[in-house]
Amino acid sequence: QVQLVESGGGSVQAGGSLRLSCAASGYAGCSYDMSWYRQAPGKEREFVSSSTRYADSVKGRFTFSQDEGKKTVYLQMNSLKPEDTAMYYCQLYRRWCGDIPSYMDNWGQGTQVTVSS
């Protein structure tokens, strides 16, 4: 199983910014497709962003990016709101080895984001 390590979380005031990172390791010579989810206490885990789309709640404020080798993804979070407070998780859902895709469902341990008003 590919190991995922998230980092970059912390506590900020409303209007502030954070940049989250998720690094994947394993399967030398392969690349990975990853996405971001978040979960607030007492709520269901929800989709935040992938390379192709964003949740409506974060459009215009969050930006997804990845390195050229597709082993690390980032989430630039600007204009943060208290409603963004949650544990943020990286999900690896597809591995590419050459032209061969492999689908999976690997999760990191999460990084906490807390936004105060």
Backbone as a chain_set.jsonl record, in Angstrom:
{"seq": "QVQLVESGGGSVQAGGSLRLSCAASGYAGCSYDMSWYRQAPGKEREFVSSSTRYADSVKGRFTFSQDEGKKTVYLQMNSLKPEDTAMYYCQLYRRWCGDIPSYMDNWGQGTQVTVSS", "coords": {"N": [[0.839, -1.177, 0.0], [0.5, 2.239, -0.781], [2.101, 4.812, 0.973], [0.809, 7.682, 2.539], [1.4, 10.999, 3.501], [0.296, 13.716, 5.182], [0.582, 17.266, 5.671], [0.927, 20.622, 7.005], [-1.294, 21.735, 8.226], [-2.966, 23.753, 10.757], [-3.685, 26.444, 13.09], [-5.533, 29.302, 12.345], [-6.663, 32.707, 11.907], [-9.863, 33.903, 10.758], [-9.96, 34.665, 7.309], [-7.304, 34.233, 6.889], [-4.543, 32.213, 5.566], [-3.527, 28.917, 4.542], [-1.36, 26.258, 3.502], [-1.679, 23.061, 2.459], [-0.039, 19.899, 2.25], [0.467, 16.765, 0.613], [2.226, 13.908, 0.49], [3.138, 11.129, -1.425], [4.457, 7.848, -1.308], [6.243, 5.018, -2.635], [6.014, 2.348, -5.085], [8.0, 2.778, -7.279], [8.646, 4.602, -10.233], [6.038, 4.962, -10.931], [3.072, 7.062, -11.013], [0.637, 9.14, -9.28], [-2.843, 9.754, -8.729], [-4.547, 12.004, -6.782], [-6.75, 13.301, -4.229], [-8.5, 15.749, -2.16], [-10.192, 15.595, 0.936], [-12.398, 16.496, 3.658], [-13.351, 16.487, 7.129], [-15.512, 17.476, 9.574], [-16.131, 17.6, 13.145], [-18.671, 15.348, 14.1], [-19.827, 15.319, 11.6], [-20.278, 14.128, 8.196], [-17.625, 12.882, 6.134], [-16.458, 14.954, 3.548], [-16.051, 15.768, 0.09], [-13.46, 17.874, -1.137], [-11.52, 18.839, -3.072], [-10.076, 18.013, -6.267], [-7.826, 17.307, -9.005], [-9.387, 18.21, -11.05], [-11.807, 19.377, -10.244], [-13.707, 21.364, -7.823], [-15.275, 21.535, -4.604], [-18.338, 23.314, -4.191], [-18.354, 25.017, -1.994], [-15.754, 25.877, -1.631], [-14.795, 26.985, -3.937], [-12.971, 29.401, -5.739], [-11.508, 30.131, -3.549], [-9.825, 28.065, -2.659], [-7.021, 26.279, -4.014], [-5.962, 23.648, -5.986], [-3.022, 21.762, -6.6], [-0.149, 20.035, -8.037], [2.99, 18.257, -8.048], [5.363, 17.805, -10.761], [6.013, 15.122, -11.101], [3.838, 13.878, -10.033], [3.649, 12.905, -7.403], [3.263, 14.323, -5.162], [0.742, 16.355, -3.793], [-0.957, 19.509, -3.393], [-2.818, 21.856, -1.439], [-3.773, 24.973, -1.608], [-5.076, 27.237, 0.564], [-6.991, 29.943, 0.827], [-8.448, 32.968, 2.183], [-9.757, 31.899, 4.452], [-12.461, 30.497, 6.308], [-14.42, 30.167, 9.343], [-16.097, 27.967, 8.94], [-14.536, 26.261, 7.489], [-13.104, 24.781, 9.226], [-11.833, 21.691, 10.081], [-10.751, 18.231, 9.895], [-8.421, 17.525, 7.5], [-7.998, 15.364, 4.788], [-5.961, 13.394, 2.642], [-6.558, 11.577, -0.276], [-5.64, 8.797, -2.145], [-6.526, 7.668, -5.208], [-6.001, 6.55, -7.674], [-3.465, 4.867, -9.434], [-0.833, 5.184, -11.745], [1.078, 3.25, -13.808], [3.12, 3.414, -16.261], [1.022, 3.096, -18.964], [-0.984, 1.892, -17.619], [-3.703, 1.929, -15.524], [-4.411, 1.696, -12.049], [-6.871, 1.244, -9.691], [-7.631, 2.405, -6.443], [-8.058, 2.932, -2.881], [-6.727, 4.687, -0.83], [-5.858, 6.315, 2.193], [-4.548, 9.138, 3.974], [-3.469, 10.066, 7.333], [-4.474, 12.485, 8.071], [-4.64, 16.083, 8.573], [-5.043, 18.703, 10.836], [-7.116, 21.533, 10.52], [-7.894, 24.61, 11.81], [-9.988, 27.323, 12.063], [-10.484, 30.426, 13.367], [-12.894, 32.902, 14.367]], "CA": [[0.0, 0.0, 0.0], [1.232, 3.489, -0.847], [2.018, 5.616, 2.188], [0.467, 9.082, 2.345], [1.721, 11.833, 4.648], [-0.229, 15.074, 5.067], [1.184, 18.264, 6.541], [0.581, 22.0, 6.705], [-2.423, 22.22, 8.989], [-2.685, 24.631, 11.875], [-4.743, 27.343, 13.533], [-5.447, 30.636, 11.768], [-7.85, 33.538, 12.029], [-10.653, 34.052, 9.538], [-9.298, 35.479, 6.309], [-5.935, 33.795, 6.739], [-4.22, 31.21, 4.561], [-2.708, 27.76, 4.842], [-1.092, 25.394, 2.367], [-1.563, 21.675, 2.84], [0.724, 19.04, 1.362], [0.298, 15.326, 0.755], [3.289, 13.221, -0.229], [2.943, 9.695, -1.603], [5.678, 7.089, -1.519], [6.045, 3.643, -3.061], [5.851, 2.057, -6.508], [8.939, 3.55, -8.073], [8.33, 4.647, -11.648], [4.611, 5.195, -11.107], [2.542, 8.329, -10.548], [-0.581, 8.96, -8.508], [-3.917, 10.733, -8.738], [-4.993, 12.182, -5.415], [-7.751, 14.325, -3.982], [-8.617, 16.205, -0.782], [-11.453, 15.54, 1.647], [-12.344, 17.019, 5.014], [-14.402, 16.018, 8.01], [-15.692, 18.219, 10.813], [-16.713, 16.752, 14.193], [-20.091, 15.062, 13.996], [-20.305, 15.414, 10.23], [-19.746, 13.186, 7.225], [-16.481, 13.309, 5.348], [-16.911, 15.546, 2.309], [-15.077, 16.067, -0.946], [-13.005, 19.26, -1.197], [-10.898, 19.197, -4.342], [-9.214, 17.122, -7.019], [-7.154, 18.03, -10.072], [-10.348, 18.65, -12.057], [-12.991, 20.07, -9.732], [-13.757, 21.806, -6.438], [-16.567, 21.673, -3.959], [-18.868, 24.666, -4.337], [-18.062, 25.806, -0.813], [-14.368, 26.354, -1.623], [-14.447, 27.565, -5.234], [-12.491, 30.765, -5.678], [-10.682, 30.326, -2.363], [-8.838, 26.99, -2.57], [-6.389, 25.918, -5.273], [-5.305, 22.347, -6.011], [-1.871, 21.661, -7.485], [0.665, 18.853, -7.827], [4.299, 18.343, -8.66], [5.432, 17.248, -12.11], [6.049, 13.678, -11.012], [2.553, 13.435, -9.477], [3.836, 12.184, -6.153], [2.873, 15.235, -4.097], [-0.313, 17.305, -4.126], [-1.056, 20.629, -2.481], [-4.073, 22.587, -1.376], [-3.615, 26.338, -1.133], [-6.338, 27.632, 1.161], [-7.022, 31.376, 1.089], [-9.713, 33.518, 2.689], [-10.333, 30.832, 5.268], [-13.633, 30.796, 7.113], [-14.613, 29.202, 10.433], [-16.748, 26.783, 8.396], [-13.513, 25.394, 6.918], [-12.494, 24.011, 10.309], [-12.039, 20.257, 9.881], [-9.582, 17.428, 9.618], [-8.276, 17.401, 6.058], [-7.412, 14.09, 4.416], [-5.54, 13.128, 1.277], [-6.983, 10.281, -0.782], [-5.05, 8.304, -3.378], [-7.568, 6.856, -5.817], [-5.572, 5.918, -8.916], [-2.037, 4.778, -9.689], [-0.463, 4.972, -13.142], [2.375, 2.658, -14.099], [3.055, 3.48, -17.707], [-0.339, 3.376, -19.42], [-1.885, 1.01, -16.898], [-4.254, 2.512, -14.302], [-4.863, 0.838, -10.968], [-7.751, 2.008, -8.815], [-7.484, 2.063, -5.049], [-8.7, 3.845, -1.942], [-5.778, 4.872, 0.261], [-6.051, 7.569, 2.935], [-3.588, 9.558, 4.967], [-3.997, 10.184, 8.691], [-5.137, 13.764, 8.198], [-4.01, 17.23, 9.208], [-6.109, 19.524, 11.392], [-7.217, 22.952, 10.188], [-8.815, 25.301, 12.698], [-10.134, 28.727, 11.684], [-11.221, 31.154, 14.386], [-13.529, 34.128, 13.909]], "C": [[0.888, 1.245, 0.0], [1.018, 4.26, 0.448], [1.753, 7.074, 1.842], [0.744, 9.85, 3.631], [1.249, 13.249, 4.384], [0.484, 15.998, 6.048], [0.656, 19.638, 6.167], [-0.602, 22.555, 7.463], [-1.993, 23.101, 10.145], [-3.894, 25.455, 12.231], [-4.504, 28.738, 12.976], [-6.731, 31.397, 12.046], [-8.586, 33.601, 10.697], [-9.983, 35.034, 8.592], [-7.861, 35.083, 6.051], [-5.78, 32.699, 5.706], [-3.388, 30.085, 5.14], [-2.455, 27.004, 3.55], [-0.832, 23.985, 2.869], [-0.765, 20.905, 1.795], [0.398, 17.584, 1.65], [1.327, 14.641, -0.125], [3.032, 11.72, -0.243], [4.277, 9.023, -1.861], [5.345, 5.646, -1.866], [5.882, 3.539, -4.566], [6.714, 2.964, -7.372], [8.6, 3.454, -9.552], [6.868, 4.882, -11.952], [4.237, 6.59, -10.613], [1.153, 8.106, -9.962], [-1.568, 10.096, -8.735], [-4.507, 10.797, -7.336], [-6.004, 13.31, -5.318], [-7.783, 14.662, -2.493], [-10.046, 16.083, -0.284], [-11.283, 16.203, 3.003], [-13.518, 16.495, 5.818], [-14.395, 16.831, 9.296], [-16.319, 17.304, 11.857], [-18.215, 16.589, 14.032], [-20.659, 15.115, 12.6], [-19.656, 14.355, 9.351], [-18.512, 13.76, 6.541], [-16.974, 13.811, 3.989], [-15.753, 15.837, 1.361], [-14.742, 17.552, -0.947], [-12.485, 19.61, -2.586], [-10.138, 18.031, -4.939], [-8.518, 17.955, -8.088], [-8.127, 18.646, -11.066], [-11.545, 19.426, -11.53], [-12.838, 20.439, -8.262], [-15.174, 21.713, -5.906], [-17.033, 23.12, -4.07], [-18.466, 25.573, -3.177], [-16.656, 26.402, -0.801], [-13.944, 26.976, -2.939], [-14.062, 29.03, -5.088], [-11.593, 31.052, -4.502], [-9.559, 29.301, -2.25], [-8.292, 26.68, -3.956], [-5.64, 24.601, -5.127], [-4.123, 22.393, -6.967], [-1.09, 20.402, -7.155], [2.015, 19.034, -8.486], [4.302, 17.599, -9.981], [5.408, 15.727, -12.104], [4.792, 13.06, -10.442], [2.734, 12.517, -8.275], [3.485, 13.036, -4.94], [1.771, 16.157, -4.6], [-0.399, 18.351, -3.028], [-2.463, 21.204, -2.507], [-3.798, 23.948, -0.758], [-4.972, 26.848, -0.691], [-6.26, 29.102, 1.548], [-8.4, 31.796, 1.585], [-10.459, 32.502, 3.535], [-11.466, 31.347, 6.142], [-13.735, 29.802, 8.262], [-15.262, 27.902, 9.96], [-15.764, 25.814, 7.754], [-12.824, 24.539, 7.97], [-12.851, 22.534, 10.173], [-10.688, 19.555, 9.866], [-9.541, 17.21, 8.111], [-7.469, 16.156, 5.723], [-7.045, 14.061, 2.942], [-5.981, 11.719, 0.893], [-6.25, 9.962, -2.081], [-6.055, 7.35, -4.007], [-7.155, 6.177, -7.114], [-4.051, 5.979, -9.046], [-1.801, 4.49, -11.163], [0.945, 4.414, -13.205], [2.447, 2.492, -15.607], [1.647, 3.889, -18.108], [-1.388, 2.578, -18.667], [-2.392, 1.68, -15.626], [-4.664, 1.438, -13.307], [-5.66, 1.685, -9.992], [-7.653, 1.493, -7.384], [-8.153, 3.12, -4.185], [-7.826, 3.952, -0.696], [-5.93, 6.258, 0.876], [-4.882, 7.856, 3.859], [-4.247, 9.677, 6.329], [-4.633, 11.533, 8.973], [-4.282, 14.832, 8.845], [-5.108, 18.214, 9.61], [-5.991, 20.974, 10.957], [-8.275, 23.573, 11.078], [-8.815, 26.786, 12.362], [-11.015, 29.417, 12.717], [-11.781, 32.452, 13.815], [-13.046, 35.323, 14.696]], "O": [[1.901, 1.295, 0.697], [-0.1, 4.35, 0.955], [2.397, 7.635, 0.956], [0.37, 9.409, 4.719], [1.74, 13.911, 3.47], [0.93, 15.572, 7.113], [0.011, 19.8, 5.131], [-0.891, 23.747, 7.354], [-0.809, 23.188, 10.472], [-4.996, 25.207, 11.743], [-3.413, 29.293, 13.114], [-7.758, 30.805, 12.378], [-7.996, 33.377, 9.639], [-9.503, 36.09, 9.004], [-7.255, 35.553, 5.087], [-6.744, 32.299, 5.053], [-2.643, 30.272, 6.101], [-3.242, 27.096, 2.608], [0.119, 23.744, 3.613], [-0.81, 21.22, 0.605], [0.092, 17.215, 2.784], [1.299, 14.78, -1.347], [2.745, 11.116, 0.791], [5.13, 9.572, -2.559], [4.314, 5.115, -1.456], [5.639, 4.539, -5.24], [6.205, 3.812, -8.105], [8.305, 2.375, -10.066], [6.491, 4.991, -13.118], [4.999, 7.221, -9.881], [0.563, 7.037, -10.117], [-1.178, 11.25, -8.911], [-4.914, 9.781, -6.774], [-6.102, 14.16, -6.203], [-7.184, 13.969, -1.672], [-10.994, 16.425, -0.991], [-10.161, 16.445, 3.448], [-14.547, 16.109, 5.264], [-13.397, 16.87, 10.016], [-16.974, 16.326, 11.498], [-18.941, 17.566, 13.852], [-21.869, 14.968, 12.426], [-18.633, 13.767, 9.703], [-18.378, 14.975, 6.39], [-17.811, 13.169, 3.353], [-14.631, 16.113, 1.785], [-15.626, 18.393, -0.781], [-12.952, 20.566, -3.206], [-9.623, 17.172, -4.223], [-8.612, 19.183, -8.074], [-7.74, 19.515, -11.847], [-12.238, 20.077, -12.311], [-11.978, 19.916, -7.553], [-16.144, 21.8, -6.658], [-16.219, 24.044, -4.046], [-18.261, 26.771, -3.369], [-16.389, 27.334, -0.042], [-12.815, 27.457, -3.044], [-14.737, 29.799, -4.403], [-10.971, 32.113, -4.449], [-8.462, 29.629, -1.797], [-9.004, 26.8, -4.953], [-4.787, 24.456, -4.251], [-4.214, 23.0, -8.034], [-1.326, 19.769, -6.126], [2.171, 19.867, -9.379], [3.37, 16.858, -10.292], [4.842, 15.112, -13.007], [4.686, 11.835, -10.372], [2.064, 11.492, -8.147], [3.417, 12.53, -3.82], [1.857, 16.683, -5.71], [0.021, 18.124, -1.894], [-3.197, 21.05, -3.484], [-3.612, 24.068, 0.453], [-5.913, 26.886, -1.483], [-5.548, 29.467, 2.485], [-9.384, 31.073, 1.426], [-11.655, 32.279, 3.347], [-11.433, 32.47, 6.643], [-13.191, 28.702, 8.169], [-14.998, 26.843, 10.528], [-16.114, 24.661, 7.499], [-12.036, 23.657, 7.628], [-14.027, 22.171, 10.152], [-9.633, 20.189, 9.83], [-10.521, 16.76, 7.517], [-6.403, 15.916, 6.291], [-7.74, 14.634, 2.104], [-5.792, 10.776, 1.662], [-6.245, 10.77, -3.01], [-6.401, 6.332, -3.408], [-7.879, 5.314, -7.611], [-3.435, 7.015, -8.797], [-2.482, 3.655, -11.759], [1.891, 5.032, -12.715], [1.898, 1.54, -16.162], [1.137, 4.91, -17.646], [-2.56, 2.587, -19.042], [-1.598, 1.973, -14.733], [-5.201, 0.397, -13.687], [-5.185, 2.719, -9.522], [-7.598, 0.285, -7.151], [-8.737, 4.078, -4.69], [-8.139, 3.386, 0.352], [-6.108, 7.249, 0.167], [-4.3, 6.947, 4.45], [-5.443, 9.42, 6.47], [-5.269, 11.708, 10.012], [-3.33, 14.537, 9.568], [-5.997, 18.519, 8.815], [-4.915, 21.569, 11.014], [-9.42, 23.121, 11.102], [-7.767, 27.431, 12.374], [-12.167, 29.029, 12.915], [-11.21, 33.03, 12.891], [-13.481, 36.446, 14.44]]}, "num_chains": 1, "name": "protein.A"}
